[in-house]
Amino acid sequence: MKKRYLILGLFFFCVILNAQSKDEREERVKLKDFPVKAQDVIRQLPNGYKRMRLYKETDGEKVSYEAKFKFKKQLVSLEFNTLGGIEDIEIEMTKKALKKQRELFKKIENFLKSKGKKYKLIRIQEQYIFPGIDALPFLLSVLNKTYAEAINYELIVQVKTDKDWIFLETLFNESGELLISRYIKPSSYGHILY
Amino acid sequence: MGIYYTKKIFGFILLLISISLKAQSNFSGLGETGLTFNKSFSENYKANFSLKSRYFLYQDASFSYDTRQLDLAHFSTFKIGFNYSASLGFQYRERSVIDNGPDEIRLTQQVNYKSNIATLRVGHRFRLEERFFEKLTVFRLRYRLAIDRPLQGQKLDTGEGYLIGTAETVSSFGQNINTTHDIRFSALLGWQISKTTKLQGGLEYRMEAYNVQSQHVLFLLTSAIIQL
């Protein structure tokens, strides 16, 4: 009888521990730490990229590898899964460029204004999801700005609600529909402020 | 690019330290160890409590350990804009029991603005202080530039380190006292050892009253910062 309770107790303990370890972290790594398939893709990138930095990101159970670099004045972020397959490629864009897409911007702004009185756009990226085949032609068409399929927009924003200030990571499709919205924790400053 | 500038700042501070060490007559070396607790009640309001001990390590051209003072401080910080915060601080400094120096009650009003440039975070901090001693009151105006960055990756995670570099000007005014200006530089290395705790250590160099007669002071700073 007592054994059963002990096992049950241990089980719940493990569940709690697991829930607590949902930690988002990223660390700088070297090319050799990337999955082999991803290493090959990086080696085949067109010449002319600068400031290549490689990261391994862990978000709870999910692990991904990200290559960040500058290509033809664009800030690019290329994400791979643990098997080395491309997940997506994100390119930073300016507020000005987003505002030019009036319909899209109006819908995004409506969502942000529904969340709070004031908002501030911190970072905007165009997100190109990999269709699953022909990695290199996909990459080249995105980098050379000839890609013609659907793209998403990832925005990191800060919103002032009635009572609070919140940081959100949001994803919209081309029609301005919200796909994902999640809270992100701002980095601490209390060790520097005083 | 961040590491390039970080190294430059470190080198500059080391240069200042070596220059200051040469001016031996007006030089003293101290240490300050602090324990800080931070608590966020909401994004709007955060409280800070700290206990700091300051001690001499080198004075009058010789090494000796000599406790100088104990500081107990509290800051209440309010978010007033996307990148702005305003704080009110209260500090009590105990010296009379320790080295017969004057005790102090200090009130601080502070405004801070921070921004991000790639992985570098830049902060501008303005402080107005009223220092109440038994026999006089001193007013101080301070401006500090602080630049910090995580050392591994783009954001600070548990088990990772960070660097902080600061430069501050401090001006003191009061009735019946000369107006003095100080300049301070610091370089600190920190470590996030757990989700709630950071350990920091570094050096601070101060050139005090440089408009009157410069006093060179070097601090060895150590602290633990705990998030409640």
Short mmCIF file of C-alpha atoms in Angstrom, two decimals:
data_model
loop_
_atom_site.label_atom_id
_atom_site.label_comp_id
_atom_site.label_asym_id
_atom_site.label_seq_id
_atom_site.Cartn_x
_atom_site.Cartn_y
_atom_site.Cartn_z
CA MET A 1 0.00 0.00 0.00
CA LYS A 2 2.73 2.42 1.03
CA LYS A 3 4.80 1.53 -2.05
CA ARG A 4 1.98 2.63 -4.35
CA TYR A 5 1.79 6.06 -2.74
CA LEU A 6 5.55 6.42 -2.95
CA ILE A 7 5.55 5.67 -6.68
CA LEU A 8 2.63 8.05 -7.25
CA GLY A 9 4.42 10.73 -5.29
CA LEU A 10 7.60 10.25 -7.33
CA PHE A 11 5.60 10.42 -10.56
CA PHE A 12 4.04 13.78 -9.64
CA PHE A 13 7.41 15.04 -8.49
CA CYS A 14 8.90 14.20 -11.87
CA VAL A 15 6.02 15.89 -13.67
CA ILE A 16 6.55 19.04 -11.61
CA LEU A 17 10.29 18.97 -12.24
CA ASN A 18 9.67 18.60 -15.96
CA ALA A 19 7.24 21.50 -16.03
CA GLN A 20 9.79 23.69 -14.26
CA SER A 21 12.55 22.88 -16.69
CA LYS A 22 10.67 24.50 -19.60
CA ASP A 23 13.57 26.80 -20.11
CA GLU A 24 14.48 28.81 -23.15
CA ARG A 25 18.21 29.13 -23.65
CA GLU A 26 20.63 29.68 -26.44
CA GLU A 27 24.39 29.34 -26.67
CA ARG A 28 27.04 30.09 -29.22
CA VAL A 29 28.42 26.95 -30.92
CA LYS A 30 30.88 26.04 -33.69
CA LEU A 31 30.05 24.65 -37.12
CA LYS A 32 31.14 21.18 -36.07
CA ASP A 33 28.39 21.20 -33.40
CA PHE A 34 25.72 21.59 -36.08
CA PRO A 35 24.00 18.53 -37.61
CA VAL A 36 26.00 17.30 -40.63
CA LYS A 37 23.24 18.07 -43.15
CA ALA A 38 23.06 21.66 -41.83
CA GLN A 39 26.84 22.03 -42.10
CA ASP A 40 26.60 21.10 -45.79
CA VAL A 41 23.91 23.72 -46.42
CA ILE A 42 25.98 26.42 -44.73
CA ARG A 43 29.03 25.51 -46.78
CA GLN A 44 26.97 25.88 -49.95
CA LEU A 45 25.75 29.38 -49.15
CA PRO A 46 26.63 31.91 -51.86
CA ASN A 47 29.79 33.94 -51.36
CA GLY A 48 29.54 37.33 -49.85
CA TYR A 49 28.03 36.61 -46.44
CA LYS A 50 29.54 38.33 -43.41
CA ARG A 51 29.54 37.94 -39.64
CA MET A 52 28.40 34.32 -39.46
CA ARG A 53 27.39 33.40 -35.92
CA LEU A 54 26.07 29.95 -34.96
CA TYR A 55 23.73 29.18 -32.08
CA LYS A 56 22.09 26.16 -30.50
CA GLU A 57 18.65 26.98 -29.07
CA THR A 58 16.73 24.92 -26.55
CA ASP A 59 13.08 25.73 -25.85
CA GLY A 60 11.86 23.15 -23.34
CA GLU A 61 12.07 19.88 -25.31
CA LYS A 62 12.63 21.48 -28.71
CA VAL A 63 16.20 21.92 -29.94
CA SER A 64 17.11 23.94 -33.03
CA TYR A 65 20.22 25.34 -34.64
CA GLU A 66 20.41 28.86 -35.96
CA ALA A 67 22.91 30.48 -38.31
CA LYS A 68 22.86 34.27 -38.29
CA PHE A 69 24.68 36.30 -40.90
CA LYS A 70 24.61 39.39 -43.06
CA PHE A 71 24.09 38.97 -46.79
CA LYS A 72 23.78 41.86 -49.24
CA LYS A 73 22.95 44.25 -46.37
CA GLN A 74 20.19 41.93 -45.06
CA LEU A 75 20.29 40.46 -41.54
CA VAL A 76 19.48 36.78 -42.05
CA SER A 77 18.63 34.02 -39.58
CA LEU A 78 18.57 30.45 -40.91
CA GLU A 79 17.05 27.81 -38.65
CA PHE A 80 17.63 24.04 -38.78
CA ASN A 81 16.07 21.16 -36.85
CA THR A 82 18.13 18.48 -35.05
CA LEU A 83 18.33 16.38 -38.23
CA GLY A 84 19.87 19.27 -40.12
CA GLY A 85 16.77 20.01 -42.19
CA ILE A 86 15.88 23.66 -42.79
CA GLU A 87 12.92 24.92 -40.78
CA ASP A 88 12.76 28.51 -41.93
CA ILE A 89 14.75 31.55 -42.91
CA GLU A 90 14.04 34.94 -41.38
CA ILE A 91 15.15 38.31 -42.68
CA GLU A 92 14.97 41.50 -40.66
CA MET A 93 12.87 44.32 -42.07
CA THR A 94 12.37 47.96 -41.11
CA LYS A 95 9.18 49.54 -39.71
CA LYS A 96 9.11 51.75 -42.79
CA ALA A 97 9.03 48.72 -45.09
CA LEU A 98 6.22 47.12 -43.07
CA LYS A 99 4.16 50.32 -43.09
CA LYS A 100 4.35 50.39 -46.87
CA GLN A 101 2.16 47.27 -46.87
CA ARG A 102 -0.84 49.28 -45.74
CA GLU A 103 -3.51 46.58 -45.46
CA LEU A 104 -1.21 44.22 -43.59
CA PHE A 105 0.05 46.94 -41.28
CA LYS A 106 -3.49 48.12 -40.48
CA LYS A 107 -4.51 44.61 -39.40
CA ILE A 108 -1.39 44.16 -37.29
CA GLU A 109 -1.92 47.52 -35.68
CA ASN A 110 -5.55 46.64 -34.89
CA PHE A 111 -4.39 43.55 -33.04
CA LEU A 112 -1.75 45.47 -31.08
CA LYS A 113 -4.18 48.21 -30.16
CA SER A 114 -6.62 45.58 -28.93
CA LYS A 115 -3.96 44.46 -26.47
CA GLY A 116 -3.21 47.85 -24.96
CA LYS A 117 -3.14 51.60 -25.17
CA LYS A 118 0.35 52.00 -26.63
CA TYR A 119 2.71 49.71 -28.49
CA LYS A 120 6.29 49.77 -29.67
CA LEU A 121 7.70 47.59 -32.45
CA ILE A 122 11.03 46.19 -31.35
CA ARG A 123 11.92 43.83 -34.17
CA ILE A 124 10.26 42.80 -37.43
CA GLN A 125 11.26 39.84 -39.56
CA GLU A 126 9.94 38.29 -42.75
CA GLN A 127 9.64 34.55 -42.24
CA TYR A 128 10.02 32.15 -45.15
CA ILE A 129 8.98 28.60 -44.28
CA PHE A 130 10.89 25.84 -46.04
CA PRO A 131 8.54 23.85 -48.33
CA GLY A 132 10.47 20.63 -47.65
CA ILE A 133 12.34 20.05 -50.88
CA ASP A 134 15.05 21.78 -52.93
CA ALA A 135 16.88 23.46 -50.03
CA LEU A 136 19.45 25.35 -52.05
CA PRO A 137 17.09 26.81 -54.70
CA PHE A 138 14.79 27.87 -51.84
CA LEU A 139 17.65 29.61 -50.00
CA LEU A 140 18.97 31.31 -53.12
CA SER A 141 15.55 32.61 -54.15
CA VAL A 142 15.01 34.10 -50.67
CA LEU A 143 18.49 35.63 -50.42
CA ASN A 144 18.26 37.05 -53.94
CA LYS A 145 14.75 38.37 -53.32
CA THR A 146 13.11 36.35 -56.09
CA TYR A 147 10.94 34.21 -53.79
CA ALA A 148 7.28 34.38 -54.82
CA GLU A 149 5.39 32.14 -52.37
CA ALA A 150 3.60 33.11 -49.13
CA ILE A 151 5.59 34.65 -46.32
CA ASN A 152 4.84 35.31 -42.65
CA TYR A 153 5.81 38.24 -40.47
CA GLU A 154 7.32 37.83 -37.01
CA LEU A 155 7.11 40.88 -34.77
CA ILE A 156 8.52 41.40 -31.31
CA VAL A 157 6.55 44.15 -29.63
CA GLN A 158 6.17 45.84 -26.30
CA VAL A 159 2.63 46.81 -25.35
CA LYS A 160 1.38 49.00 -22.53
CA THR A 161 -1.87 47.60 -21.19
CA ASP A 162 -3.97 49.33 -18.54
CA LYS A 163 -1.98 47.83 -15.71
CA ASP A 164 1.19 46.47 -17.17
CA TRP A 165 3.91 46.43 -19.80
CA ILE A 166 4.15 43.19 -21.77
CA PHE A 167 6.57 41.79 -24.32
CA LEU A 168 5.03 39.71 -27.08
CA GLU A 169 6.41 37.59 -29.87
CA THR A 170 3.77 37.50 -32.62
CA LEU A 171 3.48 35.82 -36.01
CA PHE A 172 1.14 37.05 -38.74
CA ASN A 173 0.49 35.69 -42.23
CA GLU A 174 0.43 37.83 -45.37
CA SER A 175 -3.26 38.63 -44.89
CA GLY A 176 -2.57 40.05 -41.46
CA GLU A 177 -4.13 37.15 -39.57
CA LEU A 178 -2.57 36.33 -36.22
CA LEU A 179 -0.96 32.88 -36.18
CA ILE A 180 0.95 32.91 -32.91
CA SER A 181 1.18 35.26 -29.96
CA ARG A 182 3.18 34.48 -26.85
CA TYR A 183 4.56 36.34 -23.89
CA ILE A 184 8.31 36.73 -23.61
CA LYS A 185 10.20 37.66 -20.49
CA PRO A 186 12.28 40.84 -20.71
CA SER A 187 15.89 40.51 -19.65
CA SER A 188 16.72 41.66 -16.13
CA TYR A 189 18.43 44.96 -15.42
CA GLY A 190 18.30 44.96 -11.65
CA HIS A 191 21.96 43.93 -11.40
CA ILE A 192 23.01 47.04 -13.32
CA LEU A 193 20.42 49.70 -12.51
CA TYR A 194 21.57 50.46 -8.97
CA MET B 1 31.90 44.03 -32.87
CA GLY B 2 30.66 44.05 -29.30
CA ILE B 3 33.67 42.12 -28.05
CA TYR B 4 36.02 44.53 -29.88
CA TYR B 5 34.65 47.57 -28.04
CA THR B 6 34.43 45.66 -24.77
CA LYS B 7 38.13 44.84 -24.96
CA LYS B 8 38.92 48.47 -25.76
CA ILE B 9 36.99 49.70 -22.71
CA PHE B 10 38.72 47.15 -20.48
CA GLY B 11 42.12 48.21 -21.81
CA PHE B 12 41.30 51.87 -21.19
CA ILE B 13 40.27 51.17 -17.61
CA LEU B 14 43.43 49.14 -16.97
CA LEU B 15 45.46 52.07 -18.34
CA LEU B 16 43.71 54.45 -15.97
CA ILE B 17 44.40 52.10 -13.09
CA SER B 18 48.11 51.91 -13.90
CA ILE B 19 48.29 55.71 -14.16
CA SER B 20 46.53 56.06 -10.83
CA LEU B 21 48.85 53.58 -9.16
CA LYS B 22 51.80 55.76 -10.08
CA ALA B 23 50.31 58.74 -8.20
CA GLN B 24 50.92 56.95 -4.89
CA SER B 25 50.49 59.84 -2.46
CA ASN B 26 46.80 60.37 -3.19
CA PHE B 27 45.98 56.72 -3.77
CA SER B 28 43.93 54.32 -1.71
CA GLY B 29 42.58 50.87 -2.42
CA LEU B 30 39.28 49.69 -1.03
CA GLY B 31 36.94 46.77 -1.33
CA GLU B 32 33.18 46.72 -1.32
CA THR B 33 31.10 43.59 -0.96
CA GLY B 34 27.36 43.71 -1.43
CA LEU B 35 24.31 41.51 -1.10
CA THR B 36 21.32 42.67 -3.13
CA PHE B 37 17.74 41.45 -3.32
CA ASN B 38 15.44 42.42 -6.18
CA LYS B 39 11.73 41.75 -6.36
CA SER B 40 9.34 42.53 -9.19
CA PHE B 41 5.81 43.12 -8.02
CA SER B 42 4.70 43.83 -11.57
CA GLU B 43 6.33 45.24 -14.69
CA ASN B 44 5.33 48.62 -13.24
CA TYR B 45 6.94 48.36 -9.81
CA LYS B 46 10.14 46.72 -8.60
CA ALA B 47 11.83 46.88 -5.22
CA ASN B 48 15.53 46.61 -4.44
CA PHE B 49 17.22 46.07 -1.07
CA SER B 50 20.95 45.98 -0.54
CA LEU B 51 23.51 45.62 2.21
CA LYS B 52 27.07 46.71 1.39
CA SER B 53 30.25 46.63 3.41
CA ARG B 54 33.15 48.86 2.43
CA TYR B 55 36.65 48.33 3.75
CA PHE B 56 40.14 49.66 3.22
CA LEU B 57 42.68 47.32 1.68
CA TYR B 58 45.46 49.79 0.98
CA GLN B 59 45.98 53.22 2.50
CA ASP B 60 48.90 55.41 3.54
CA ALA B 61 51.17 53.41 1.27
CA SER B 62 50.57 50.09 3.03
CA PHE B 63 48.24 47.12 2.87
CA SER B 64 45.83 46.71 5.78
CA TYR B 65 42.25 45.49 6.19
CA ASP B 66 40.08 48.14 7.83
CA THR B 67 36.26 48.20 7.74
CA ARG B 68 34.98 51.64 6.91
CA GLN B 69 31.21 51.54 6.64
CA LEU B 70 28.03 49.57 6.22
CA ASP B 71 25.28 50.70 3.80
CA LEU B 72 21.67 49.61 3.92
CA ALA B 73 19.65 50.81 0.92
CA HIS B 74 16.28 50.46 -0.70
CA PHE B 75 15.11 51.57 -4.14
CA SER B 76 11.56 51.63 -5.49
CA THR B 77 11.53 51.62 -9.28
CA PHE B 78 8.62 52.51 -11.53
CA LYS B 79 8.39 51.93 -15.26
CA ILE B 80 7.41 55.21 -16.88
CA GLY B 81 7.91 54.49 -20.57
CA PHE B 82 8.96 51.77 -22.95
CA ASN B 83 12.64 52.22 -22.13
CA TYR B 84 12.41 54.56 -19.14
CA SER B 85 12.26 53.98 -15.41
CA ALA B 86 12.16 56.30 -12.41
CA SER B 87 13.39 55.32 -8.96
CA LEU B 88 13.31 56.65 -5.42
CA GLY B 89 16.00 55.50 -3.04
CA PHE B 90 16.68 55.61 0.67
CA GLN B 91 20.02 54.68 2.17
CA TYR B 92 21.45 54.58 5.68
CA ARG B 93 25.21 54.52 6.09
CA GLU B 94 26.66 53.44 9.42
CA ARG B 95 30.17 54.74 10.11
CA SER B 96 30.22 56.15 13.64
CA VAL B 97 30.36 52.76 15.31
CA ILE B 98 32.92 51.44 12.79
CA ASP B 99 35.58 54.12 12.30
CA ASN B 100 34.19 57.22 14.03
CA GLY B 101 33.17 58.70 10.73
CA PRO B 102 29.85 60.46 10.10
CA ASP B 103 26.64 58.47 9.63
CA GLU B 104 24.58 59.40 6.61
CA ILE B 105 20.99 59.32 5.47
CA ARG B 106 20.77 59.57 1.71
CA LEU B 107 17.75 60.21 -0.48
CA THR B 108 18.03 59.46 -4.18
CA GLN B 109 15.88 60.36 -7.16
CA GLN B 110 16.82 58.52 -10.30
CA VAL B 111 15.78 58.30 -13.95
CA ASN B 112 17.15 55.67 -16.32
CA TYR B 113 16.89 55.19 -20.08
CA LYS B 114 18.08 52.03 -21.79
CA SER B 115 18.33 50.88 -25.36
CA ASN B 116 19.73 47.98 -27.34
CA ILE B 117 22.31 48.06 -30.10
CA ALA B 118 22.72 44.47 -31.38
CA THR B 119 23.69 42.47 -28.26
CA LEU B 120 24.94 45.56 -26.42
CA ARG B 121 22.62 47.20 -23.95
CA VAL B 122 23.22 50.88 -23.23
CA GLY B 123 21.87 52.65 -20.17
CA HIS B 124 21.89 56.34 -19.22
CA ARG B 125 21.28 56.94 -15.54
CA PHE B 126 20.68 60.31 -13.90
CA ARG B 127 20.70 60.71 -10.13
CA LEU B 128 19.97 63.53 -7.74
CA GLU B 129 21.08 62.80 -4.17
CA GLU B 130 20.56 64.55 -0.87
CA ARG B 131 23.14 63.44 1.68
CA PHE B 132 22.22 64.28 5.26
CA PHE B 133 25.08 64.21 7.73
CA GLU B 134 24.88 65.40 11.32
CA LYS B 135 26.69 68.65 10.63
CA LEU B 136 26.01 69.32 6.97
CA THR B 137 23.95 68.47 3.93
CA VAL B 138 25.46 67.73 0.53
CA PHE B 139 23.65 67.64 -2.80
CA ARG B 140 24.93 65.50 -5.63
CA LEU B 141 24.21 65.25 -9.32
CA ARG B 142 25.32 62.11 -11.17
CA TYR B 143 25.26 60.85 -14.73
CA ARG B 144 26.31 57.30 -15.59
CA LEU B 145 26.72 55.53 -18.91
CA ALA B 146 26.51 51.75 -18.60
CA ILE B 147 27.12 49.23 -21.36
CA ASP B 148 26.55 45.54 -20.84
CA ARG B 149 26.44 42.40 -22.90
CA PRO B 150 26.05 38.66 -22.37
CA LEU B 151 29.19 36.66 -23.08
CA GLN B 152 27.73 33.51 -24.58
CA GLY B 153 24.88 33.98 -27.00
CA GLN B 154 22.50 36.85 -27.51
CA LYS B 155 20.75 36.74 -24.18
CA LEU B 156 21.85 35.84 -20.68
CA ASP B 157 20.94 32.29 -19.64
CA THR B 158 21.73 30.33 -16.49
CA GLY B 159 25.34 29.22 -16.45
CA GLU B 160 26.47 32.12 -18.65
CA GLY B 161 28.56 35.20 -18.03
CA TYR B 162 28.22 38.87 -18.81
CA LEU B 163 30.29 42.06 -18.83
CA ILE B 164 29.41 45.53 -17.60
CA GLY B 165 31.39 48.69 -18.27
CA THR B 166 30.44 52.04 -16.75
CA ALA B 167 31.60 55.64 -16.72
CA GLU B 168 30.10 58.14 -14.29
CA THR B 169 30.47 61.79 -13.37
CA VAL B 170 29.56 62.88 -9.85
CA SER B 171 29.27 66.50 -8.74
CA SER B 172 28.80 67.57 -5.13
CA PHE B 173 27.44 70.92 -3.88
CA GLY B 174 26.54 72.31 -0.52
CA GLN B 175 26.53 75.38 1.69
CA ASN B 176 29.97 76.16 3.10
CA ILE B 177 31.70 73.45 1.08
CA ASN B 178 33.66 73.58 -2.17
CA THR B 179 31.92 72.19 -5.22
CA THR B 180 33.76 69.02 -6.23
CA HIS B 181 33.60 66.80 -9.28
CA ASP B 182 34.51 63.13 -9.44
CA ILE B 183 34.78 60.72 -12.32
CA ARG B 184 34.41 56.98 -11.97
CA PHE B 185 35.03 54.03 -14.29
CA SER B 186 34.21 50.41 -13.65
CA ALA B 187 34.54 47.08 -15.38
CA LEU B 188 32.68 44.06 -14.01
CA LEU B 189 32.41 40.41 -14.88
CA GLY B 190 29.28 38.58 -13.81
CA TRP B 191 27.88 35.08 -13.78
CA GLN B 192 24.27 33.88 -13.70
CA ILE B 193 24.84 30.88 -11.46
CA SER B 194 21.18 29.93 -11.10
CA LYS B 195 17.83 31.21 -12.29
CA THR B 196 17.65 33.62 -9.36
CA THR B 197 21.26 34.45 -8.52
CA LYS B 198 24.06 36.41 -10.15
CA LEU B 199 27.60 36.84 -8.85
CA GLN B 200 29.57 39.86 -9.94
CA GLY B 201 33.11 41.06 -9.44
CA GLY B 202 35.29 43.79 -10.85
CA LEU B 203 37.19 46.98 -10.45
CA GLU B 204 36.13 50.58 -10.07
CA TYR B 205 38.52 53.46 -10.41
CA ARG B 206 37.58 56.89 -9.04
CA MET B 207 39.27 60.21 -9.53
CA GLU B 208 37.72 62.22 -6.71
CA ALA B 209 37.65 66.03 -6.50
CA TYR B 210 39.76 66.41 -9.63
CA ASN B 211 38.94 70.12 -9.71
CA VAL B 212 40.53 70.62 -6.29
CA GLN B 213 43.15 67.92 -5.70
CA SER B 214 42.68 64.51 -7.28
CA GLN B 215 42.24 61.57 -4.94
CA HIS B 216 42.74 58.29 -6.76
CA VAL B 217 40.74 55.41 -5.42
CA LEU B 218 40.58 51.86 -6.67
CA PHE B 219 37.79 49.56 -5.57
CA LEU B 220 37.61 45.80 -5.74
CA LEU B 221 33.88 45.13 -6.05
CA THR B 222 32.17 41.85 -5.29
CA SER B 223 28.48 41.22 -5.03
CA ALA B 224 25.67 38.71 -5.12
CA ILE B 225 22.36 39.72 -6.65
CA ILE B 226 19.34 37.62 -5.84
CA GLN B 227 15.98 37.81 -7.59
CA LEU B 228 13.15 37.01 -5.18
#
